[in-house]
C-alpha atoms as a printed R data frame, in Angstrom:
    type eleno elety resid chain resno       x       y        z
1   ATOM     1    CA   MET     A     1  97.248 161.673 -195.712
2   ATOM     2    CA   ASN     A     2  97.352 164.952 -193.812
3   ATOM     3    CA   THR     A     3  98.001 167.725 -196.313
4   ATOM     4    CA   HIS     A     4  98.716 170.213 -193.425
5   ATOM     5    CA   GLN     A     5 101.587 168.467 -191.812
6   ATOM     6    CA   ASN     A     6 102.321 169.951 -188.456
7   ATOM     7    CA   LYS     A     7 105.713 168.981 -186.878
8   ATOM     8    CA   VAL     A     8 105.421 171.353 -183.927
9   ATOM     9    CA   VAL     A     9 104.996 169.354 -180.702
10  ATOM    10    CA   GLU     A    10 103.729 170.958 -177.535
11  ATOM    11    CA   PHE     A    11 105.882 169.806 -174.532
12  ATOM    12    CA   GLU     A    12 104.625 169.584 -170.923
13  ATOM    13    CA   ASP     A    13 106.507 168.409 -167.900
14  ATOM    14    CA   LEU     A    14 103.867 167.168 -165.566
15  ATOM    15    CA   GLY     A    15 106.215 166.696 -162.572
16  ATOM    16    CA   VAL     A    16 105.034 163.963 -160.230
17  ATOM    17    CA   LYS     A    17 101.534 162.848 -161.103
18  ATOM    18    CA   GLU     A    18  99.326 159.830 -160.294
19  ATOM    19    CA   TYR     A    19  98.971 157.355 -163.216
20  ATOM    20    CA   GLN     A    20  95.235 157.455 -163.790
21  ATOM    21    CA   PRO     A    21  94.896 161.268 -164.228
22  ATOM    22    CA   SER     A    22  97.933 161.233 -166.562
23  ATOM    23    CA   TRP     A    23  96.294 158.527 -168.626
24  ATOM    24    CA   ASP     A    24  92.983 160.413 -168.622
25  ATOM    25    CA   TYR     A    25  94.832 163.549 -169.840
26  ATOM    26    CA   GLN     A    26  96.495 161.683 -172.587
27  ATOM    27    CA   GLU     A    27  93.083 160.196 -173.665
28  ATOM    28    CA   THR     A    28  91.639 163.779 -173.754
29  ATOM    29    CA   LEU     A    29  94.486 164.961 -175.960
30  ATOM    30    CA   MET     A    30  94.164 161.963 -178.245
31  ATOM    31    CA   LYS     A    31  90.276 162.409 -178.600
32  ATOM    32    CA   ASN     A    32  90.705 166.062 -179.494
33  ATOM    33    CA   ILE     A    33  93.061 165.170 -182.297
34  ATOM    34    CA   ILE     A    34  90.969 162.201 -183.522
35  ATOM    35    CA   ASP     A    35  87.741 164.355 -183.477
36  ATOM    36    CA   LEU     A    36  89.445 166.943 -185.629
37  ATOM    37    CA   LYS     A    37  90.698 164.356 -188.013
38  ATOM    38    CA   VAL     A    38  87.133 162.988 -188.478
39  ATOM    39    CA   LYS     A    39  85.780 166.594 -188.961
40  ATOM    40    CA   ASN     A    40  88.514 167.142 -191.612
41  ATOM    41    CA   ARG     A    41  87.231 164.147 -193.689
42  ATOM    42    CA   ASP     A    42  84.097 166.149 -194.634
43  ATOM    43    CA   LEU     A    43  86.012 169.308 -195.509
44  ATOM    44    CA   PRO     A    44  87.686 170.270 -198.784
45  ATOM    45    CA   VAL     A    45  91.454 170.046 -198.476
46  ATOM    46    CA   ASP     A    46  92.049 173.818 -198.235
47  ATOM    47    CA   GLU     A    47  89.586 174.075 -195.313
48  ATOM    48    CA   GLN     A    48  90.937 171.175 -193.207
49  ATOM    49    CA   HIS     A    49  92.293 171.954 -189.701
50  ATOM    50    CA   THR     A    50  95.785 171.256 -188.647
51  ATOM    51    CA   THR     A    51  96.056 168.594 -185.927
52  ATOM    52    CA   SER     A    52  98.277 169.066 -182.861
53  ATOM    53    CA   ASN     A    53 101.015 166.954 -181.331
54  ATOM    54    CA   HIS     A    54 101.996 166.571 -177.742
55  ATOM    55    CA   PHE     A    55 104.858 165.170 -175.648
56  ATOM    56    CA   LEU     A    56 104.449 164.709 -171.920
57  ATOM    57    CA   LEU     A    57 107.181 163.815 -169.349
58  ATOM    58    CA   VAL     A    58 105.966 162.713 -165.924
59  ATOM    59    CA   GLU     A    59 107.080 160.791 -162.902
60  ATOM    60    CA   HIS     A    60 104.431 158.493 -161.303
61  ATOM    61    CA   PRO     A    61 104.051 157.206 -157.769
62  ATOM    62    CA   HIS     A    62 104.406 153.373 -157.507
63  ATOM    63    CA   VAL     A    63 102.070 151.601 -160.016
64  ATOM    64    CA   TYR     A    64 102.029 148.470 -162.037
65  ATOM    65    CA   THR     A    65 100.310 148.587 -165.441
66  ATOM    66    CA   LEU     A    66  99.148 145.621 -167.571
67  ATOM    67    CA   GLY     A    67  98.812 145.920 -171.314
68  ATOM    68    CA   LYS     A    68  95.812 144.563 -173.228
69  ATOM    69    CA   SER     A    69  97.802 141.628 -174.487
70  ATOM    70    CA   GLY     A    70  99.463 140.961 -171.069
71  ATOM    71    CA   HIS     A    71  99.096 138.120 -168.591
72  ATOM    72    CA   GLU     A    72  97.796 138.829 -165.170
73  ATOM    73    CA   GLU     A    73  99.953 135.929 -163.716
74  ATOM    74    CA   ASN     A    74 103.058 138.185 -164.444
75  ATOM    75    CA   MET     A    75 101.764 140.304 -161.456
76  ATOM    76    CA   LEU     A    76 103.318 138.370 -158.549
77  ATOM    77    CA   ALA     A    77 102.037 140.529 -155.763
78  ATOM    78    CA   GLY     A    78  98.500 140.175 -154.356
79  ATOM    79    CA   ILE     A    79  96.359 143.047 -153.036
80  ATOM    80    CA   ASP     A    80  97.870 142.910 -149.557
81  ATOM    81    CA   LYS     A    81 101.412 143.148 -150.863
82  ATOM    82    CA   LEU     A    82 100.499 146.026 -153.104
83  ATOM    83    CA   LYS     A    83  99.120 147.957 -150.016
84  ATOM    84    CA   GLU     A    84 102.263 147.090 -148.089
85  ATOM    85    CA   ILE     A    85 104.564 148.513 -150.783
86  ATOM    86    CA   ASP     A    86 102.225 151.512 -151.352
87  ATOM    87    CA   ALA     A    87 101.611 150.508 -155.079
88  ATOM    88    CA   THR     A    88  98.533 150.319 -157.178
89  ATOM    89    CA   PHE     A    89  97.600 148.065 -160.252
90  ATOM    90    CA   VAL     A    90  95.980 149.292 -163.408
91  ATOM    91    CA   LYS     A    91  94.840 147.504 -166.664
92  ATOM    92    CA   VAL     A    92  95.693 149.709 -169.622
93  ATOM    93    CA   ASN     A    93  94.883 149.763 -173.392
94  ATOM    94    CA   ARG     A    94  98.424 149.883 -174.666
95  ATOM    95    CA   GLY     A    95 100.393 146.926 -176.224
96  ATOM    96    CA   GLY     A    96 102.947 144.959 -174.190
97  ATOM    97    CA   ASP     A    97 102.621 143.087 -170.955
98  ATOM    98    CA   ILE     A    98 103.147 144.280 -167.274
99  ATOM    99    CA   THR     A    99 105.470 147.161 -166.327
100 ATOM   100    CA   TYR     A   100 106.255 149.184 -163.301
101 ATOM   101    CA   HIS     A   101 106.319 152.988 -162.906
102 ATOM   102    CA   GLY     A   102 107.628 154.810 -159.859
103 ATOM   103    CA   TYR     A   103 109.658 157.548 -158.375
104 ATOM   104    CA   GLY     A   104 113.012 158.103 -160.133
105 ATOM   105    CA   GLN     A   105 111.772 156.979 -163.461
106 ATOM   106    CA   ILE     A   106 111.244 159.285 -166.385
107 ATOM   107    CA   VAL     A   107 108.073 158.419 -168.317
108 ATOM   108    CA   GLY     A   108 107.470 159.939 -171.744
109 ATOM   109    CA   TYR     A   109 104.050 160.031 -173.482
110 ATOM   110    CA   PRO     A   110 104.152 161.380 -177.061
111 ATOM   111    CA   ILE     A   111 100.606 161.937 -178.318
112 ATOM   112    CA   LEU     A   112 101.450 162.514 -181.947
113 ATOM   113    CA   ASP     A   113  99.354 162.496 -185.065
114 ATOM   114    CA   LEU     A   114 101.641 160.327 -187.186
115 ATOM   115    CA   GLU     A   115 100.088 161.600 -190.300
116 ATOM   116    CA   ASN     A   116 102.172 164.784 -189.432
117 ATOM   117    CA   PHE     A   117 105.351 162.738 -189.577
118 ATOM   118    CA   PHE     A   118 105.108 159.217 -191.199
119 ATOM   119    CA   THR     A   119 102.454 156.543 -191.142
120 ATOM   120    CA   ASP     A   120 104.577 153.619 -189.867
121 ATOM   121    CA   ILE     A   121 104.144 152.295 -186.304
122 ATOM   122    CA   HIS     A   122 107.275 150.140 -186.603
123 ATOM   123    CA   LYS     A   123 109.297 153.126 -187.571
124 ATOM   124    CA   TYR     A   124 107.676 155.135 -184.570
125 ATOM   125    CA   MET     A   125 108.817 152.506 -182.083
126 ATOM   126    CA   ARG     A   126 112.309 152.412 -183.584
127 ATOM   127    CA   ASN     A   127 112.360 156.246 -183.338
128 ATOM   128    CA   LEU     A   128 111.322 156.189 -179.701
129 ATOM   129    CA   GLU     A   129 114.139 153.705 -179.006
130 ATOM   130    CA   GLU     A   130 116.581 155.816 -180.836
131 ATOM   131    CA   VAL     A   131 115.757 158.836 -178.652
132 ATOM   132    CA   ILE     A   132 116.671 156.852 -175.574
133 ATOM   133    CA   ILE     A   133 119.672 155.191 -177.094
134 ATOM   134    CA   ARG     A   134 121.085 158.709 -177.937
135 ATOM   135    CA   THR     A   135 120.156 159.951 -174.498
136 ATOM   136    CA   ILE     A   136 121.961 157.285 -172.489
137 ATOM   137    CA   ALA     A   137 125.006 157.353 -174.828
138 ATOM   138    CA   GLU     A   138 125.671 160.770 -173.279
139 ATOM   139    CA   TYR     A   139 126.273 158.882 -169.929
140 ATOM   140    CA   GLY     A   140 128.554 156.331 -171.625
141 ATOM   141    CA   LEU     A   141 126.059 153.539 -171.946
142 ATOM   142    CA   LYS     A   142 125.596 151.548 -175.212
143 ATOM   143    CA   GLY     A   143 121.795 151.174 -175.555
144 ATOM   144    CA   GLU     A   144 120.701 148.548 -178.057
145 ATOM   145    CA   ARG     A   145 117.623 146.937 -179.548
146 ATOM   146    CA   SER     A   146 116.824 143.329 -178.744
147 ATOM   147    CA   PRO     A   147 115.283 141.401 -181.732
148 ATOM   148    CA   GLY     A   148 111.554 140.822 -181.052
149 ATOM   149    CA   GLU     A   149 111.625 142.811 -177.748
150 ATOM   150    CA   THR     A   150 110.719 146.467 -177.754
151 ATOM   151    CA   GLY     A   151 112.547 148.935 -175.454
152 ATOM   152    CA   VAL     A   152 116.237 149.653 -174.988
153 ATOM   153    CA   TRP     A   153 118.629 147.129 -173.609
154 ATOM   154    CA   LEU     A   154 122.260 146.831 -172.510
155 ATOM   155    CA   ASP     A   155 124.495 143.960 -173.488
156 ATOM   156    CA   VAL     A   156 122.017 142.244 -175.919
157 ATOM   157    CA   GLY     A   157 122.830 138.635 -176.671
158 ATOM   158    CA   LYS     A   158 124.762 138.115 -173.402
159 ATOM   159    CA   PRO     A   159 123.472 136.153 -170.401
160 ATOM   160    CA   TYR     A   160 123.438 139.401 -168.418
161 ATOM   161    CA   ALA     A   161 121.325 141.453 -170.983
162 ATOM   162    CA   ARG     A   162 119.176 143.907 -169.093
163 ATOM   163    CA   LYS     A   163 116.468 146.430 -170.000
164 ATOM   164    CA   ILE     A   164 116.887 150.076 -169.079
165 ATOM   165    CA   CYS     A   165 113.845 151.394 -170.854
166 ATOM   166    CA   ALA     A   166 110.422 149.802 -171.338
167 ATOM   167    CA   MET     A   167 108.024 150.786 -174.093
168 ATOM   168    CA   GLY     A   168 104.399 150.171 -174.861
169 ATOM   169    CA   VAL     A   169 102.199 152.123 -177.240
170 ATOM   170    CA   LYS     A   170  98.735 152.303 -178.760
171 ATOM   171    CA   ALA     A   171  97.662 154.013 -181.877
172 ATOM   172    CA   SER     A   172  94.230 154.905 -183.187
173 ATOM   173    CA   ARG     A   173  93.756 156.649 -186.528
174 ATOM   174    CA   TRP     A   174  97.494 157.170 -186.548
175 ATOM   175    CA   VAL     A   175  97.380 159.033 -183.172
176 ATOM   176    CA   THR     A   176  99.725 157.626 -180.516
177 ATOM   177    CA   LEU     A   177  99.133 157.033 -176.828
178 ATOM   178    CA   HIS     A   178 101.420 155.732 -173.968
179 ATOM   179    CA   GLY     A   179 105.110 155.612 -174.539
180 ATOM   180    CA   PHE     A   180 108.376 154.803 -172.655
181 ATOM   181    CA   ALA     A   181 109.726 154.497 -169.123
182 ATOM   182    CA   LEU     A   182 113.436 155.172 -168.604
183 ATOM   183    CA   ASN     A   183 114.771 153.948 -165.185
184 ATOM   184    CA   ILE     A   184 117.096 156.608 -163.605
185 ATOM   185    CA   ASN     A   185 116.990 156.395 -159.775
186 ATOM   186    CA   THR     A   186 114.247 153.778 -159.823
187 ATOM   187    CA   ASP     A   187 113.870 151.576 -156.800
188 ATOM   188    CA   MET     A   188 114.628 148.280 -158.504
189 ATOM   189    CA   ARG     A   189 113.091 146.102 -155.644
190 ATOM   190    CA   TYR     A   190 109.643 146.963 -157.164
191 ATOM   191    CA   PHE     A   191 110.513 144.836 -160.207
192 ATOM   192    CA   GLU     A   192 110.748 141.718 -157.957
193 ATOM   193    CA   TYR     A   193 106.964 141.683 -157.779
194 ATOM   194    CA   ILE     A   194 106.452 141.278 -161.471
195 ATOM   195    CA   ILE     A   195 107.737 139.365 -164.494
196 ATOM   196    CA   PRO     A   196 108.624 142.528 -166.338
197 ATOM   197    CA   CYS     A   197 107.119 142.752 -169.809
198 ATOM   198    CA   GLY     A   198 106.482 138.989 -169.363
199 ATOM   199    CA   ILE     A   199 110.056 138.091 -170.069
200 ATOM   200    CA   LYS     A   200 111.229 135.689 -167.356
201 ATOM   201    CA   ASP     A   201 115.005 135.395 -168.058
202 ATOM   202    CA   LYS     A   202 115.889 139.030 -168.515
203 ATOM   203    CA   GLN     A   203 116.964 141.554 -165.990
204 ATOM   204    CA   VAL     A   204 116.085 145.159 -165.625
205 ATOM   205    CA   THR     A   205 118.527 148.051 -164.722
206 ATOM   206    CA   SER     A   206 118.615 151.751 -164.202
207 ATOM   207    CA   LEU     A   207 121.081 154.603 -164.799
208 ATOM   208    CA   LYS     A   208 121.825 154.681 -161.083
209 ATOM   209    CA   ARG     A   209 122.728 150.870 -161.081
210 ATOM   210    CA   GLU     A   210 124.881 151.272 -164.201
211 ATOM   211    CA   LEU     A   211 126.753 154.389 -163.098
212 ATOM   212    CA   GLU     A   212 126.838 153.166 -159.540
213 ATOM   213    CA   ARG     A   213 125.614 156.437 -158.139
214 ATOM   214    CA   GLU     A   214 122.426 158.320 -157.389
215 ATOM   215    CA   LEU     A   215 121.653 161.073 -159.973
216 ATOM   216    CA   THR     A   216 120.896 164.469 -158.490
217 ATOM   217    CA   PRO     A   217 117.689 166.351 -159.142
218 ATOM   218    CA   GLU     A   218 119.581 168.729 -161.382
219 ATOM   219    CA   GLU     A   219 120.897 165.670 -163.325
220 ATOM   220    CA   MET     A   220 117.204 164.390 -163.746
221 ATOM   221    CA   GLU     A   221 116.284 167.756 -165.319
222 ATOM   222    CA   ASP     A   222 119.354 167.451 -167.460
223 ATOM   223    CA   ILE     A   223 118.260 164.013 -168.639
224 ATOM   224    CA   LYS     A   224 114.787 165.421 -169.525
225 ATOM   225    CA   ALA     A   225 116.414 168.179 -171.497
226 ATOM   226    CA   LYS     A   226 118.594 165.523 -173.466
227 ATOM   227    CA   ILE     A   227 115.451 163.481 -174.198
228 ATOM   228    CA   ARG     A   228 113.787 166.661 -175.570
229 ATOM   229    CA   LYS     A   229 116.782 167.512 -177.669
230 ATOM   230    CA   HIS     A   230 117.061 163.937 -179.137
231 ATOM   231    CA   PHE     A   231 113.270 163.707 -179.668
232 ATOM   232    CA   VAL     A   232 113.481 166.841 -181.823
233 ATOM   233    CA   ASP     A   233 116.395 165.521 -183.815
234 ATOM   234    CA   VAL     A   234 115.013 162.052 -184.355
235 ATOM   235    CA   PHE     A   235 111.506 163.107 -185.251
236 ATOM   236    CA   GLU     A   236 112.552 166.235 -187.107
237 ATOM   237    CA   ALA     A   237 110.099 168.106 -184.907
238 ATOM   238    CA   GLU     A   238 109.885 171.595 -183.407
239 ATOM   239    CA   LEU     A   239 109.210 171.545 -179.642
240 ATOM   240    CA   VAL     A   240 107.351 174.352 -177.987
241 ATOM   241    CA   ILE     A   241 107.184 174.336 -174.103
242 ATOM   242    CA   LYS     A   242 103.687 174.726 -172.836
């Protein structure tokens, strides 16, 4: 267990950024933390270095990502179709199946050393869900958890249950990677080319669809601020903006 618990989280808004360089950046941050943890093992407790934590928010151009436990047949569009809709396809090392990222969607990547917080992946996932549940509650939406299915849902247990936020993470030596994707002004047509998260009978939705109006760029920024606020509260962290 880390004796120098650091609950300060460096926050960065990457704006609109392609998926691959965003992933590479996450991997670099993760590697730096892990390298430090490995180095700490050979040091006396009072000489060990404090590890850092990071939280990135980003919007990606159209991309489909397939988790390592996912099934490629859940990608319904072929290469030609992907070109036509200006989307790319990437296999990633997170858990979960296939998901879509695109404009009008807020994607969050916490790269946390969980030894700074708690060593419990299940609790980590529930905390991430809680951040989103609290965020969308500010818009009058009752986000819920669906048993056995990660992410945040509306009207769980009803025939018209729908997912508003997808999640998929990876952890190595208690350092997290990947995160969540919250649909705001997302073009929902892009979900027609996949079986989202490999779940055939469930729909996906967005804040725009639920509120029946497009959210303004100012409101998008406001949602990011709300996510940051609830992240701080739920994780009992301190956020510093890089």
